Amino acid sequence: MKFSIASDHAACDLKNHLIEFLTHQGYKVHDCTPDVNPADSYSEAADRVCANVLSKECDKGILLCGTGQGTAIRANRHFGIRAALVTNDYMAEMARSHNDANVLVLGARLTTATLATRMLELFIKTPFEAGRHTPRIERLEQLL
Ligand code: RB5
């Protein structure tokens, strides 16, 4: 599995921690964080990760900012992206099993490195349940 990851200025330390964790686990990681521009970097970060996932250059995306909200909002404007802002273990599991999320979003100001790593592990190992969730996922892609 290959990950695309990016953060804004508020989440660089947590991003680096997760890159180290993933690399140590043997995963490939593409860090596409833009040059730090505090005024605007979270949308750019989201756009880059989403492009990597949609082109299938990477299997999953990971986005981080201070709260996770800016990157999540921007990421979900990309058709085909299901970005889940995750704040605990249950959310990490549900994001995959019910929502088939393809981008994990974390808020660096809301979590410890230990919790973030555990949520990432759950996100990686939890499969999509499919079944009754498949039409719900398909409905997400319908235009308004
Ligand atoms: C930066 O202060 C903060 O606004 C940003 O990291 C993010 O939380 C936005 O949603």
XYZ file of C-alpha atoms and ligand atoms in Angstrom:
154
model
C 0.000 0.000 0.000
C 1.296 3.451 -0.917
C 0.203 6.594 0.908
C 0.079 10.190 -0.186
C 0.435 12.498 2.814
C 0.473 16.244 3.324
C -0.086 18.792 6.067
C -0.238 22.492 6.605
C 2.174 24.329 8.919
C 0.150 23.380 12.014
C 0.678 19.650 11.629
C 4.224 19.123 10.325
C 5.483 17.366 13.448
C 2.600 14.889 13.509
C 2.948 14.316 9.777
C 6.657 13.523 10.184
C 5.840 11.133 13.023
C 3.335 9.262 10.834
C 5.748 9.119 7.897
C 8.335 7.544 10.170
C 5.784 5.042 11.451
C 4.602 4.087 7.954
C 8.108 3.796 6.558
C 9.145 1.636 9.492
C 6.141 -0.629 8.770
C 7.337 -1.035 5.178
C 4.760 1.172 3.455
C 5.658 3.541 0.648
C 4.921 7.173 1.442
C 4.771 10.159 -0.869
C 5.011 13.413 1.092
C 3.508 16.080 -1.147
C 3.322 18.853 1.445
C 3.518 22.251 -0.239
C 6.162 24.779 0.749
C 4.842 26.275 3.926
C 2.561 29.207 3.254
C 0.501 29.628 6.409
C -2.116 31.686 4.608
C -3.148 29.017 2.165
C -1.390 25.709 2.559
C -4.202 23.454 3.748
C -6.231 23.604 0.541
C -3.112 23.053 -1.535
C -2.142 20.101 0.658
C -5.602 18.586 0.205
C -5.554 19.102 -3.559
C -2.216 17.344 -3.912
C -3.173 14.314 -1.840
C -6.535 13.980 -3.606
C -4.835 14.124 -7.013
C -2.506 11.289 -5.989
C -5.406 9.133 -4.795
C -7.687 9.839 -7.751
C -4.920 9.086 -10.260
C -4.236 5.835 -8.335
C -0.608 6.840 -7.943
C -1.319 6.207 -4.257
C -3.809 3.853 -2.631
C -4.855 6.075 0.259
C -4.350 9.628 1.411
C -3.559 11.157 4.781
C -4.204 14.836 5.460
C -3.358 16.828 8.542
C -3.929 20.381 9.697
C -4.556 22.003 13.057
C -8.124 20.761 13.442
C -8.410 18.628 10.314
C -11.404 20.666 9.247
C -9.877 22.790 6.496
C -8.220 19.852 4.768
C -11.362 17.707 5.115
C -13.641 20.374 3.680
C -11.363 20.956 0.712
C -10.684 17.259 0.084
C -14.386 16.434 -0.059
C -14.860 18.879 -2.929
C -12.963 16.413 -5.121
C -15.315 14.013 -6.865
C -14.458 10.462 -5.808
C -12.755 11.459 -2.582
C -14.235 10.308 0.705
C -12.190 12.122 3.321
C -13.006 11.280 6.935
C -12.025 13.506 9.838
C -11.214 10.992 12.535
C -10.848 11.787 16.238
C -10.998 8.400 17.958
C -10.650 4.663 17.358
C -14.334 4.120 16.588
C -14.331 6.871 13.961
C -11.243 5.340 12.347
C -12.898 1.943 12.028
C -16.234 3.299 10.831
C -14.567 5.562 8.275
C -13.331 2.427 6.539
C -15.984 -0.186 7.285
C -19.061 1.953 6.589
C -17.817 4.893 4.498
C -14.971 3.289 2.522
C -12.966 6.447 3.189
C -9.979 6.855 0.919
C -8.457 9.774 2.792
C -7.813 9.865 6.543
C -7.886 13.353 8.030
C -6.395 14.149 11.414
C -6.270 17.317 13.493
C -2.848 17.737 15.055
C -4.251 19.913 17.834
C -6.814 17.295 18.808
C -4.696 14.199 19.185
C -1.497 12.801 20.601
C 1.031 11.075 18.377
C 0.132 7.766 20.036
C -3.575 8.126 19.340
C -2.933 9.335 15.796
C -0.765 6.308 15.090
C -3.405 3.956 16.449
C -6.141 5.609 14.390
C -3.939 5.248 11.318
C -3.354 1.566 12.062
C -7.110 0.998 12.364
C -7.713 2.911 9.154
C -5.204 0.684 7.368
C -6.385 -2.664 8.659
C -10.162 -2.177 8.566
C -11.813 -3.360 5.328
C -14.928 -1.857 3.761
C -17.927 -3.984 4.758
C -19.705 -3.453 1.415
C -23.230 -5.018 1.433
C -25.785 -2.444 2.551
C -23.089 0.235 2.578
C -22.347 -0.005 -1.133
C -25.430 1.861 -2.390
C -24.882 4.480 0.302
C -21.354 5.052 -0.916
C -22.575 5.229 -4.503
C -25.164 7.807 -3.492
C -22.391 10.029 -2.168
C -21.114 10.417 -5.705
C -24.437 11.593 -7.110
C -24.489 15.204 -8.130
C -26.827 17.505 -6.203
C -4.226 27.008 11.233
O -4.180 27.864 12.311
C -5.525 26.232 11.197
O -6.557 27.098 10.883
C -5.445 25.100 10.215
O -4.370 24.280 10.555
C -6.657 24.194 10.179
O -7.015 23.799 11.455
C -7.798 24.666 9.419
O -8.844 24.040 9.337
